[in-house]
Amino acid sequence: MASLKVPANVPLPEEDAEQLQKAFKGWGTNEGMIISILAHRNATQRSFIRAVYAANYDKDLLKELDKELSGDFERAVMLWTFTPPERDAYLAKESTKMFTKDNWVLVEIACTRSALELLSAKQTYQARYKTSLEEDVAYHTSGDIRKLLLPLVSTFRYDGNEVNMTLARSEAKILHKKIEEKAYADDDLIRILTTRSKAQIGATLNHFNNSFGTSITKFLKEDSGNEYVQLLKAVIKCFTYPEKYFEKVLRQAINKLGTDEWGLTRVVTTRAEVDMERIKEEYLRRNSVPLDRAIAKDTHGDYEDILLALLGHGHA
């Protein structure tokens, strides 16, 4: 359900690298050329272009882009040109810094990536920043939020579809009991959500719904003014309906007084190769306006063009 459009006959990486080199030459950068190439290549193809560019021109493509571009457009192009593990490592690092701290992004990365994708992001994080994601999360958080986030980023979940229905029934009862008691940071509740496979959590939450007549997030709604409880709801939503979670991030980014370009850029660049078509469907269902139209109304210029290209607009 990716929205990325790649042409049927993709040029060789050498040709793309040459065209990018030309786009940087002269008085002005050819932003349209950059979009027409990079916004229509998948992660593997972009990696090949970077490798060929370095070999042929003895320059780092990312550094060239950083030098030639600026503003929201630059941030979107840079995030998109990263490999997925590089991108996640960068986003996680930004989310643990003092002035750009964002626990929601850490939840996104921990809960919407596969076990191998999360592991790869953490390996890239260590190689790039000479520290582990776990130690940075532990250092920059405290209390119940640390108690939730640290095991989320530390675990290596089973990624298969096997489900233990007896376990699902018993753990649904545990979750219900703890939530009724408002023991939201209980060890067992956190253990279930941070270690079980996504399939197992899905089965447990289905039992919860069937046994107690409503979803677990409805039970949490009355305390949703609490940041920890909001994060807990985000964890559950990312596991069960990631398209609904990302739709809400986009809606809030676009509907803010002054667009939240960081949130908008992050979602489009991280989901264009994954499930953006589902997110677009959810956005239309929830807002009665197509996502591309909402973005076009709120953005402009090259920044608008690359976002729309990644949403599947324009010629591949």
PDB file of C-alpha atoms in Angstrom:
ATOM      1  CA  MET A   1       0.000   0.000   0.000  1.00  0.00           C
ATOM      2  CA  ALA A   2       2.904   2.343  -0.732  1.00  0.00           C
ATOM      3  CA  SER A   3       2.141   5.613  -2.545  1.00  0.00           C
ATOM      4  CA  LEU A   4       5.621   5.886  -4.093  1.00  0.00           C
ATOM      5  CA  LYS A   5       5.538   5.705  -7.896  1.00  0.00           C
ATOM      6  CA  VAL A   6       8.636   4.282  -9.588  1.00  0.00           C
ATOM      7  CA  PRO A   7       8.857   4.339 -13.415  1.00  0.00           C
ATOM      8  CA  ALA A   8       8.571   1.056 -15.279  1.00  0.00           C
ATOM      9  CA  ASN A   9      11.973   1.624 -16.896  1.00  0.00           C
ATOM     10  CA  VAL A  10      14.224   3.097 -14.225  1.00  0.00           C
ATOM     11  CA  PRO A  11      17.389   4.774 -15.573  1.00  0.00           C
ATOM     12  CA  LEU A  12      20.724   3.353 -14.443  1.00  0.00           C
ATOM     13  CA  PRO A  13      22.092   4.830 -11.181  1.00  0.00           C
ATOM     14  CA  GLU A  14      24.941   6.330 -13.248  1.00  0.00           C
ATOM     15  CA  GLU A  15      22.410   8.284 -15.324  1.00  0.00           C
ATOM     16  CA  ASP A  16      20.519   9.483 -12.239  1.00  0.00           C
ATOM     17  CA  ALA A  17      23.770  10.519 -10.543  1.00  0.00           C
ATOM     18  CA  GLU A  18      24.823  12.440 -13.656  1.00  0.00           C
ATOM     19  CA  GLN A  19      21.466  14.265 -13.829  1.00  0.00           C
ATOM     20  CA  LEU A  20      21.724  15.175 -10.140  1.00  0.00           C
ATOM     21  CA  GLN A  21      25.238  16.508 -10.679  1.00  0.00           C
ATOM     22  CA  LYS A  22      23.877  18.685 -13.499  1.00  0.00           C
ATOM     23  CA  ALA A  23      21.026  19.868 -11.229  1.00  0.00           C
ATOM     24  CA  PHE A  24      23.614  21.285  -8.801  1.00  0.00           C
ATOM     25  CA  LYS A  25      25.636  23.120 -11.461  1.00  0.00           C
ATOM     26  CA  GLY A  26      25.229  26.689 -12.671  1.00  0.00           C
ATOM     27  CA  TRP A  27      23.699  29.696 -10.975  1.00  0.00           C
ATOM     28  CA  GLY A  28      20.609  28.027  -9.579  1.00  0.00           C
ATOM     29  CA  THR A  29      19.799  24.527  -8.414  1.00  0.00           C
ATOM     30  CA  ASN A  30      17.319  22.592 -10.564  1.00  0.00           C
ATOM     31  CA  GLU A  31      14.935  21.528  -7.791  1.00  0.00           C
ATOM     32  CA  GLY A  32      12.472  20.033 -10.277  1.00  0.00           C
ATOM     33  CA  MET A  33      15.136  17.639 -11.535  1.00  0.00           C
ATOM     34  CA  ILE A  34      15.971  16.560  -7.974  1.00  0.00           C
ATOM     35  CA  ILE A  35      12.289  15.828  -7.277  1.00  0.00           C
ATOM     36  CA  SER A  36      11.755  14.015 -10.580  1.00  0.00           C
ATOM     37  CA  ILE A  37      14.594  11.614  -9.746  1.00  0.00           C
ATOM     38  CA  LEU A  38      14.690  11.082  -5.976  1.00  0.00           C
ATOM     39  CA  ALA A  39      10.922  11.207  -5.353  1.00  0.00           C
ATOM     40  CA  HIS A  40      10.446   8.357  -7.841  1.00  0.00           C
ATOM     41  CA  ARG A  41      13.103   5.907  -6.635  1.00  0.00           C
ATOM     42  CA  ASN A  42      12.760   3.313  -3.896  1.00  0.00           C
ATOM     43  CA  ALA A  43      15.164   2.934  -0.961  1.00  0.00           C
ATOM     44  CA  THR A  44      17.436   0.448  -2.751  1.00  0.00           C
ATOM     45  CA  GLN A  45      17.609   2.612  -5.872  1.00  0.00           C
ATOM     46  CA  ARG A  46      18.382   5.740  -3.833  1.00  0.00           C
ATOM     47  CA  SER A  47      21.206   3.881  -2.069  1.00  0.00           C
ATOM     48  CA  PHE A  48      22.705   2.884  -5.432  1.00  0.00           C
ATOM     49  CA  ILE A  49      22.497   6.496  -6.643  1.00  0.00           C
ATOM     50  CA  ARG A  50      24.347   7.686  -3.528  1.00  0.00           C
ATOM     51  CA  ALA A  51      27.059   5.043  -3.967  1.00  0.00           C
ATOM     52  CA  VAL A  52      27.539   5.828  -7.659  1.00  0.00           C
ATOM     53  CA  TYR A  53      27.546   9.578  -6.990  1.00  0.00           C
ATOM     54  CA  ALA A  54      30.296   9.148  -4.389  1.00  0.00           C
ATOM     55  CA  ALA A  55      32.334   6.918  -6.721  1.00  0.00           C
ATOM     56  CA  ASN A  56      31.974   9.104  -9.827  1.00  0.00           C
ATOM     57  CA  TYR A  57      32.219  12.584  -8.314  1.00  0.00           C
ATOM     58  CA  ASP A  58      34.067  11.932  -5.047  1.00  0.00           C
ATOM     59  CA  LYS A  59      31.305  13.743  -3.168  1.00  0.00           C
ATOM     60  CA  ASP A  60      28.651  12.737  -0.656  1.00  0.00           C
ATOM     61  CA  LEU A  61      25.212  13.250  -2.242  1.00  0.00           C
ATOM     62  CA  LEU A  62      23.660  14.076   1.130  1.00  0.00           C
ATOM     63  CA  LYS A  63      26.224  16.820   1.738  1.00  0.00           C
ATOM     64  CA  GLU A  64      25.614  18.216  -1.740  1.00  0.00           C
ATOM     65  CA  LEU A  65      21.864  18.299  -1.114  1.00  0.00           C
ATOM     66  CA  ASP A  66      22.450  19.964   2.247  1.00  0.00           C
ATOM     67  CA  LYS A  67      24.631  22.607   0.576  1.00  0.00           C
ATOM     68  CA  GLU A  68      22.286  23.289  -2.347  1.00  0.00           C
ATOM     69  CA  LEU A  69      18.850  23.219  -0.693  1.00  0.00           C
ATOM     70  CA  SER A  70      17.212  24.962   2.254  1.00  0.00           C
ATOM     71  CA  GLY A  71      14.170  25.091   4.504  1.00  0.00           C
ATOM     72  CA  ASP A  72      11.371  22.539   4.632  1.00  0.00           C
ATOM     73  CA  PHE A  73      12.202  21.356   1.119  1.00  0.00           C
ATOM     74  CA  GLU A  74      15.759  20.495   2.154  1.00  0.00           C
ATOM     75  CA  ARG A  75      14.552  18.614   5.239  1.00  0.00           C
ATOM     76  CA  ALA A  76      12.073  16.583   3.170  1.00  0.00           C
ATOM     77  CA  VAL A  77      14.675  15.693   0.498  1.00  0.00           C
ATOM     78  CA  MET A  78      17.292  14.774   3.108  1.00  0.00           C
ATOM     79  CA  LEU A  79      14.936  12.600   5.152  1.00  0.00           C
ATOM     80  CA  TRP A  80      13.717  10.863   2.012  1.00  0.00           C
ATOM     81  CA  THR A  81      17.232  10.249   0.639  1.00  0.00           C
ATOM     82  CA  PHE A  82      18.374   8.549   3.850  1.00  0.00           C
ATOM     83  CA  THR A  83      18.050   4.779   4.000  1.00  0.00           C
ATOM     84  CA  PRO A  84      15.141   3.775   6.298  1.00  0.00           C
ATOM     85  CA  PRO A  85      17.532   2.812   9.173  1.00  0.00           C
ATOM     86  CA  GLU A  86      19.455   6.106   8.776  1.00  0.00           C
ATOM     87  CA  ARG A  87      16.185   8.020   8.794  1.00  0.00           C
ATOM     88  CA  ASP A  88      14.893   6.268  11.907  1.00  0.00           C
ATOM     89  CA  ALA A  89      18.223   6.751  13.682  1.00  0.00           C
ATOM     90  CA  TYR A  90      18.172  10.469  12.837  1.00  0.00           C
ATOM     91  CA  LEU A  91      14.537  10.885  13.928  1.00  0.00           C
ATOM     92  CA  ALA A  92      15.206   9.012  17.168  1.00  0.00           C
ATOM     93  CA  LYS A  93      18.258  11.160  17.913  1.00  0.00           C
ATOM     94  CA  GLU A  94      16.310  14.370  17.318  1.00  0.00           C
ATOM     95  CA  SER A  95      13.604  12.998  19.632  1.00  0.00           C
ATOM     96  CA  THR A  96      16.013  12.514  22.534  1.00  0.00           C
ATOM     97  CA  LYS A  97      17.648  15.952  22.327  1.00  0.00           C
ATOM     98  CA  MET A  98      16.753  18.571  24.917  1.00  0.00           C
ATOM     99  CA  PHE A  99      15.143  21.093  22.570  1.00  0.00           C
ATOM    100  CA  THR A 100      13.573  18.725  20.023  1.00  0.00           C
ATOM    101  CA  LYS A 101      12.456  16.053  22.478  1.00  0.00           C
ATOM    102  CA  ASP A 102       9.478  14.081  21.127  1.00  0.00           C
ATOM    103  CA  ASN A 103       8.354  10.887  22.846  1.00  0.00           C
ATOM    104  CA  TRP A 104       5.686  10.320  20.185  1.00  0.00           C
ATOM    105  CA  VAL A 105       8.327   9.767  17.498  1.00  0.00           C
ATOM    106  CA  LEU A 106      10.027   7.164  19.689  1.00  0.00           C
ATOM    107  CA  VAL A 107       6.682   5.360  20.012  1.00  0.00           C
ATOM    108  CA  GLU A 108       6.217   5.508  16.205  1.00  0.00           C
ATOM    109  CA  ILE A 109       9.621   3.975  15.555  1.00  0.00           C
ATOM    110  CA  ALA A 110       9.323   1.296  18.247  1.00  0.00           C
ATOM    111  CA  CYS A 111       5.761   0.250  17.404  1.00  0.00           C
ATOM    112  CA  THR A 112       5.295   0.592  13.625  1.00  0.00           C
ATOM    113  CA  ARG A 113       8.584  -0.975  12.489  1.00  0.00           C
ATOM    114  CA  SER A 114       9.279  -4.702  12.307  1.00  0.00           C
ATOM    115  CA  ALA A 115      11.694  -6.253  14.808  1.00  0.00           C
ATOM    116  CA  LEU A 116      14.463  -6.313  12.188  1.00  0.00           C
ATOM    117  CA  GLU A 117      13.775  -2.715  11.088  1.00  0.00           C
ATOM    118  CA  LEU A 118      13.997  -1.506  14.694  1.00  0.00           C
ATOM    119  CA  LEU A 119      17.201  -3.488  15.244  1.00  0.00           C
ATOM    120  CA  SER A 120      18.728  -2.040  12.077  1.00  0.00           C
ATOM    121  CA  ALA A 121      17.795   1.498  13.167  1.00  0.00           C
ATOM    122  CA  LYS A 122      19.430   0.910  16.563  1.00  0.00           C
ATOM    123  CA  GLN A 123      22.606  -0.460  14.944  1.00  0.00           C
ATOM    124  CA  THR A 124      22.763   2.608  12.687  1.00  0.00           C
ATOM    125  CA  TYR A 125      22.138   4.837  15.722  1.00  0.00           C
ATOM    126  CA  GLN A 126      25.110   3.301  17.558  1.00  0.00           C
ATOM    127  CA  ALA A 127      27.413   3.569  14.546  1.00  0.00           C
ATOM    128  CA  ARG A 128      26.472   7.190  13.870  1.00  0.00           C
ATOM    129  CA  TYR A 129      26.149   8.649  17.373  1.00  0.00           C
ATOM    130  CA  LYS A 130      28.562   6.435  19.386  1.00  0.00           C
ATOM    131  CA  THR A 131      25.880   5.771  21.984  1.00  0.00           C
ATOM    132  CA  SER A 132      22.895   3.438  22.156  1.00  0.00           C
ATOM    133  CA  LEU A 133      19.292   4.481  21.645  1.00  0.00           C
ATOM    134  CA  GLU A 134      18.445   2.739  24.935  1.00  0.00           C
ATOM    135  CA  GLU A 135      20.877   4.812  26.990  1.00  0.00           C
ATOM    136  CA  ASP A 136      19.725   8.067  25.379  1.00  0.00           C
ATOM    137  CA  VAL A 137      16.062   7.232  25.985  1.00  0.00           C
ATOM    138  CA  ALA A 138      16.866   6.307  29.601  1.00  0.00           C
ATOM    139  CA  TYR A 139      18.825   9.536  30.115  1.00  0.00           C
ATOM    140  CA  HIS A 140      16.268  11.895  28.562  1.00  0.00           C
ATOM    141  CA  THR A 141      13.110  10.434  30.125  1.00  0.00           C
ATOM    142  CA  SER A 142      11.990   9.716  33.675  1.00  0.00           C
ATOM    143  CA  GLY A 143       9.263   8.095  35.755  1.00  0.00           C
ATOM    144  CA  ASP A 144       6.448   6.190  34.069  1.00  0.00           C
ATOM    145  CA  ILE A 145       7.374   7.473  30.600  1.00  0.00           C
ATOM    146  CA  ARG A 146      10.858   5.978  30.934  1.00  0.00           C
ATOM    147  CA  LYS A 147       9.302   2.778  32.309  1.00  0.00           C
ATOM    148  CA  LEU A 148       7.231   2.475  29.109  1.00  0.00           C
ATOM    149  CA  LEU A 149       9.630   3.767  26.442  1.00  0.00           C
ATOM    150  CA  LEU A 150      12.791   1.946  27.491  1.00  0.00           C
ATOM    151  CA  PRO A 151      11.444  -1.619  27.043  1.00  0.00           C
ATOM    152  CA  LEU A 152       9.630  -0.510  23.870  1.00  0.00           C
ATOM    153  CA  VAL A 153      12.902   0.458  22.168  1.00  0.00           C
ATOM    154  CA  SER A 154      14.841  -2.441  23.748  1.00  0.00           C
ATOM    155  CA  THR A 155      12.711  -5.424  22.757  1.00  0.00           C
ATOM    156  CA  PHE A 156      13.144  -7.747  19.776  1.00  0.00           C
ATOM    157  CA  ARG A 157       9.599  -8.977  19.221  1.00  0.00           C
ATOM    158  CA  TYR A 158       8.501 -12.172  17.542  1.00  0.00           C
ATOM    159  CA  ASP A 159       7.260 -10.966  14.136  1.00  0.00           C
ATOM    160  CA  GLY A 160       5.222 -14.001  13.063  1.00  0.00           C
ATOM    161  CA  ASN A 161       1.478 -14.642  13.052  1.00  0.00           C
ATOM    162  CA  GLU A 162       1.314 -17.453  15.619  1.00  0.00           C
ATOM    163  CA  VAL A 163      -1.090 -16.583  18.434  1.00  0.00           C
ATOM    164  CA  ASN A 164      -1.782 -18.242  21.803  1.00  0.00           C
ATOM    165  CA  MET A 165      -5.521 -17.729  22.362  1.00  0.00           C
ATOM    166  CA  THR A 166      -5.440 -18.959  25.976  1.00  0.00           C
ATOM    167  CA  LEU A 167      -2.749 -16.388  26.727  1.00  0.00           C
ATOM    168  CA  ALA A 168      -4.746 -13.700  24.893  1.00  0.00           C
ATOM    169  CA  ARG A 169      -7.795 -14.373  27.095  1.00  0.00           C
ATOM    170  CA  SER A 170      -5.831 -14.309  30.347  1.00  0.00           C
ATOM    171  CA  GLU A 171      -3.840 -11.192  29.420  1.00  0.00           C
ATOM    172  CA  ALA A 172      -7.001  -9.367  28.309  1.00  0.00           C
ATOM    173  CA  LYS A 173      -8.296  -9.896  31.863  1.00  0.00           C
ATOM    174  CA  ILE A 174      -5.025  -8.586  33.322  1.00  0.00           C
ATOM    175  CA  LEU A 175      -5.189  -5.456  31.145  1.00  0.00           C
ATOM    176  CA  HIS A 176      -8.829  -4.849  32.094  1.00  0.00           C
ATOM    177  CA  LYS A 177      -8.121  -5.244  35.808  1.00  0.00           C
ATOM    178  CA  LYS A 178      -5.135  -2.865  35.738  1.00  0.00           C
ATOM    179  CA  ILE A 179      -6.944  -0.226  33.688  1.00  0.00           C
ATOM    180  CA  GLU A 180     -10.028  -0.380  35.909  1.00  0.00           C
ATOM    181  CA  GLU A 181      -7.691   0.205  38.850  1.00  0.00           C
ATOM    182  CA  LYS A 182      -6.058   3.047  36.862  1.00  0.00           C
ATOM    183  CA  ALA A 183      -2.760   1.216  37.394  1.00  0.00           C
ATOM    184  CA  TYR A 184      -1.586   2.380  33.960  1.00  0.00           C
ATOM    185  CA  ALA A 185       2.108   1.908  34.752  1.00  0.00           C
ATOM    186  CA  ASP A 186       1.670  -1.549  36.253  1.00  0.00           C
ATOM    187  CA  ASP A 187       4.541  -3.936  35.494  1.00  0.00           C
ATOM    188  CA  ASP A 188       2.296  -6.578  33.900  1.00  0.00           C
ATOM    189  CA  LEU A 189       0.495  -4.067  31.686  1.00  0.00           C
ATOM    190  CA  ILE A 190       3.820  -2.691  30.441  1.00  0.00           C
ATOM    191  CA  ARG A 191       5.267  -6.214  30.054  1.00  0.00           C
ATOM    192  CA  ILE A 192       2.362  -7.284  27.810  1.00  0.00           C
ATOM    193  CA  LEU A 193       2.500  -4.215  25.555  1.00  0.00           C
ATOM    194  CA  THR A 194       6.285  -4.043  25.283  1.00  0.00           C
ATOM    195  CA  THR A 195       7.186  -7.720  24.744  1.00  0.00           C
ATOM    196  CA  ARG A 196       4.316  -9.555  23.016  1.00  0.00           C
ATOM    197  CA  SER A 197       4.207  -9.849  19.229  1.00  0.00           C
ATOM    198  CA  LYS A 198       1.877  -7.548  17.318  1.00  0.00           C
ATOM    199  CA  ALA A 199      -0.291 -10.524  16.384  1.00  0.00           C
ATOM    200  CA  GLN A 200      -0.520 -11.594  20.041  1.00  0.00           C
ATOM    201  CA  ILE A 201      -1.367  -8.054  21.167  1.00  0.00           C
ATOM    202  CA  GLY A 202      -4.045  -7.878  18.463  1.00  0.00           C
ATOM    203  CA  ALA A 203      -5.634 -11.119  19.709  1.00  0.00           C
ATOM    204  CA  THR A 204      -5.492  -9.908  23.327  1.00  0.00           C
ATOM    205  CA  LEU A 205      -7.155  -6.590  22.455  1.00  0.00           C
ATOM    206  CA  ASN A 206      -9.866  -8.402  20.449  1.00  0.00           C
ATOM    207  CA  HIS A 207     -10.618 -10.511  23.545  1.00  0.00           C
ATOM    208  CA  PHE A 208     -10.648  -7.337  25.615  1.00  0.00           C
ATOM    209  CA  ASN A 209     -13.205  -5.784  23.249  1.00  0.00           C
ATOM    210  CA  ASN A 210     -15.404  -8.888  23.115  1.00  0.00           C
ATOM    211  CA  SER A 211     -15.280  -9.588  26.852  1.00  0.00           C
ATOM    212  CA  PHE A 212     -15.747  -6.067  28.173  1.00  0.00           C
ATOM    213  CA  GLY A 213     -17.885  -4.498  25.459  1.00  0.00           C
ATOM    214  CA  THR A 214     -15.584  -1.706  24.374  1.00  0.00           C
ATOM    215  CA  SER A 215     -12.037  -1.076  23.207  1.00  0.00           C
ATOM    216  CA  ILE A 216      -9.133  -0.573  25.579  1.00  0.00           C
ATOM    217  CA  THR A 217      -8.596   2.979  24.263  1.00  0.00           C
ATOM    218  CA  LYS A 218     -12.167   3.932  25.269  1.00  0.00           C
ATOM    219  CA  PHE A 219     -11.312   2.851  28.826  1.00  0.00           C
ATOM    220  CA  LEU A 220      -8.256   5.113  28.696  1.00  0.00           C
ATOM    221  CA  LYS A 221     -10.148   8.088  27.256  1.00  0.00           C
ATOM    222  CA  GLU A 222     -11.230   9.629  30.552  1.00  0.00           C
ATOM    223  CA  ASP A 223      -7.593  10.036  31.626  1.00  0.00           C
ATOM    224  CA  SER A 224      -6.266  11.141  28.254  1.00  0.00           C
ATOM    225  CA  GLY A 225      -5.166  14.523  29.621  1.00  0.00           C
ATOM    226  CA  ASN A 226      -2.227  12.660  31.169  1.00  0.00           C
ATOM    227  CA  GLU A 227       0.824  12.554  28.829  1.00  0.00           C
ATOM    228  CA  TYR A 228       1.735   9.026  29.890  1.00  0.00           C
ATOM    229  CA  VAL A 229      -1.798   7.768  29.151  1.00  0.00           C
ATOM    230  CA  GLN A 230      -1.705   9.543  25.769  1.00  0.00           C
ATOM    231  CA  LEU A 231       1.544   7.723  24.961  1.00  0.00           C
ATOM    232  CA  LEU A 232      -0.019   4.437  26.086  1.00  0.00           C
ATOM    233  CA  LYS A 233      -2.928   5.042  23.686  1.00  0.00           C
ATOM    234  CA  ALA A 234      -0.457   5.881  20.910  1.00  0.00           C
ATOM    235  CA  VAL A 235       1.381   2.578  21.516  1.00  0.00           C
ATOM    236  CA  ILE A 236      -1.876   0.633  21.191  1.00  0.00           C
ATOM    237  CA  LYS A 237      -2.954   2.575  18.084  1.00  0.00           C
ATOM    238  CA  CYS A 238       0.432   2.095  16.388  1.00  0.00           C
ATOM    239  CA  PHE A 239       0.205  -1.663  16.977  1.00  0.00           C
ATOM    240  CA  THR A 240      -3.402  -2.093  15.896  1.00  0.00           C
ATOM    241  CA  TYR A 241      -4.313   0.669  13.401  1.00  0.00           C
ATOM    242  CA  PRO A 242      -1.148   2.534  12.343  1.00  0.00           C
ATOM    243  CA  GLU A 243      -3.038   4.241   9.509  1.00  0.00           C
ATOM    244  CA  LYS A 244      -5.388   5.836  12.082  1.00  0.00           C
ATOM    245  CA  TYR A 245      -2.459   6.949  14.204  1.00  0.00           C
ATOM    246  CA  PHE A 246      -0.650   8.572  11.255  1.00  0.00           C
ATOM    247  CA  GLU A 247      -3.867  10.138   9.942  1.00  0.00           C
ATOM    248  CA  LYS A 248      -4.244  11.913  13.275  1.00  0.00           C
ATOM    249  CA  VAL A 249      -0.620  13.136  13.179  1.00  0.00           C
ATOM    250  CA  LEU A 250      -1.217  14.536   9.672  1.00  0.00           C
ATOM    251  CA  ARG A 251      -4.568  16.088  10.624  1.00  0.00           C
ATOM    252  CA  GLN A 252      -3.042  17.836  13.612  1.00  0.00           C
ATOM    253  CA  ALA A 253      -0.006  18.939  11.568  1.00  0.00           C
ATOM    254  CA  ILE A 254      -2.179  20.466   8.826  1.00  0.00           C
ATOM    255  CA  ASN A 255      -4.916  21.925  11.039  1.00  0.00           C
ATOM    256  CA  LYS A 256      -2.561  23.680  13.429  1.00  0.00           C
ATOM    257  CA  LEU A 257      -2.424  27.477  13.425  1.00  0.00           C
ATOM    258  CA  GLY A 258       0.660  27.433  11.226  1.00  0.00           C
ATOM    259  CA  THR A 259       1.423  24.052   9.701  1.00  0.00           C
ATOM    260  CA  ASP A 260       3.593  21.626  11.671  1.00  0.00           C
ATOM    261  CA  GLU A 261       5.984  20.959   8.781  1.00  0.00           C
ATOM    262  CA  TRP A 262       8.145  18.617  10.859  1.00  0.00           C
ATOM    263  CA  GLY A 263       5.238  16.258  11.583  1.00  0.00           C
ATOM    264  CA  LEU A 264       3.995  16.482   7.995  1.00  0.00           C
ATOM    265  CA  THR A 265       7.435  15.776   6.510  1.00  0.00           C
ATOM    266  CA  ARG A 266       8.130  12.924   8.935  1.00  0.00           C
ATOM    267  CA  VAL A 267       4.933  11.027   8.171  1.00  0.00           C
ATOM    268  CA  VAL A 268       5.116  11.456   4.391  1.00  0.00           C
ATOM    269  CA  THR A 269       8.791  10.440   4.131  1.00  0.00           C
ATOM    270  CA  THR A 270       8.517   7.468   6.520  1.00  0.00           C
ATOM    271  CA  ARG A 271       5.242   6.011   5.167  1.00  0.00           C
ATOM    272  CA  ALA A 272       5.416   6.656   1.383  1.00  0.00           C
ATOM    273  CA  GLU A 273       7.087   3.265   0.862  1.00  0.00           C
ATOM    274  CA  VAL A 274       4.957   1.481   3.472  1.00  0.00           C
ATOM    275  CA  ASP A 275       1.253   2.235   3.926  1.00  0.00           C
ATOM    276  CA  MET A 276       0.570   5.771   2.687  1.00  0.00           C
ATOM    277  CA  GLU A 277      -2.344   4.612   0.512  1.00  0.00           C
ATOM    278  CA  ARG A 278      -4.122   3.326   3.627  1.00  0.00           C
ATOM    279  CA  ILE A 279      -3.345   6.574   5.450  1.00  0.00           C
ATOM    280  CA  LYS A 280      -4.764   8.564   2.514  1.00  0.00           C
ATOM    281  CA  GLU A 281      -7.963   6.490   2.617  1.00  0.00           C
ATOM    282  CA  GLU A 282      -8.266   7.043   6.374  1.00  0.00           C
ATOM    283  CA  TYR A 283      -7.629  10.791   5.967  1.00  0.00           C
ATOM    284  CA  LEU A 284     -10.387  11.089   3.358  1.00  0.00           C
ATOM    285  CA  ARG A 285     -12.798   9.055   5.521  1.00  0.00           C
ATOM    286  CA  ARG A 286     -12.065  11.164   8.600  1.00  0.00           C
ATOM    287  CA  ASN A 287     -11.891  14.643   7.011  1.00  0.00           C
ATOM    288  CA  SER A 288     -13.961  14.383   3.783  1.00  0.00           C
ATOM    289  CA  VAL A 289     -11.013  16.042   1.996  1.00  0.00           C
ATOM    290  CA  PRO A 290      -8.283  14.190   0.066  1.00  0.00           C
ATOM    291  CA  LEU A 291      -4.894  14.394   1.776  1.00  0.00           C
ATOM    292  CA  ASP A 292      -3.167  15.749  -1.327  1.00  0.00           C
ATOM    293  CA  ARG A 293      -5.639  18.643  -1.505  1.00  0.00           C
ATOM    294  CA  ALA A 294      -5.159  19.443   2.194  1.00  0.00           C
ATOM    295  CA  ILE A 295      -1.367  19.444   1.771  1.00  0.00           C
ATOM    296  CA  ALA A 296      -1.519  21.548  -1.421  1.00  0.00           C
ATOM    297  CA  LYS A 297      -3.629  24.137   0.436  1.00  0.00           C
ATOM    298  CA  ASP A 298      -1.172  24.330   3.355  1.00  0.00           C
ATOM    299  CA  THR A 299       2.213  24.189   1.569  1.00  0.00           C
ATOM    300  CA  HIS A 300       3.795  25.740  -1.515  1.00  0.00           C
ATOM    301  CA  GLY A 301       6.695  25.624  -3.953  1.00  0.00           C
ATOM    302  CA  ASP A 302       9.240  22.820  -4.079  1.00  0.00           C
ATOM    303  CA  TYR A 303       8.224  21.595  -0.625  1.00  0.00           C
ATOM    304  CA  GLU A 304       4.645  21.075  -1.808  1.00  0.00           C
ATOM    305  CA  ASP A 305       5.915  19.404  -4.999  1.00  0.00           C
ATOM    306  CA  ILE A 306       8.026  16.777  -3.253  1.00  0.00           C
ATOM    307  CA  LEU A 307       5.301  15.923  -0.733  1.00  0.00           C
ATOM    308  CA  LEU A 308       2.737  15.485  -3.508  1.00  0.00           C
ATOM    309  CA  ALA A 309       5.202  13.422  -5.561  1.00  0.00           C
ATOM    310  CA  LEU A 310       5.712  11.069  -2.593  1.00  0.00           C
ATOM    311  CA  LEU A 311       1.925  10.813  -2.218  1.00  0.00           C
ATOM    312  CA  GLY A 312       1.822   9.418  -5.761  1.00  0.00           C
ATOM    313  CA  HIS A 313       1.244  12.553  -7.819  1.00  0.00           C
ATOM    314  CA  GLY A 314       3.259  13.541 -10.839  1.00  0.00           C
ATOM    315  CA  HIS A 315       4.876  11.385 -13.481  1.00  0.00           C
ATOM    316  CA  ALA A 316       7.082   8.516 -12.402  1.00  0.00           C
TER     317      ALA A 316
END
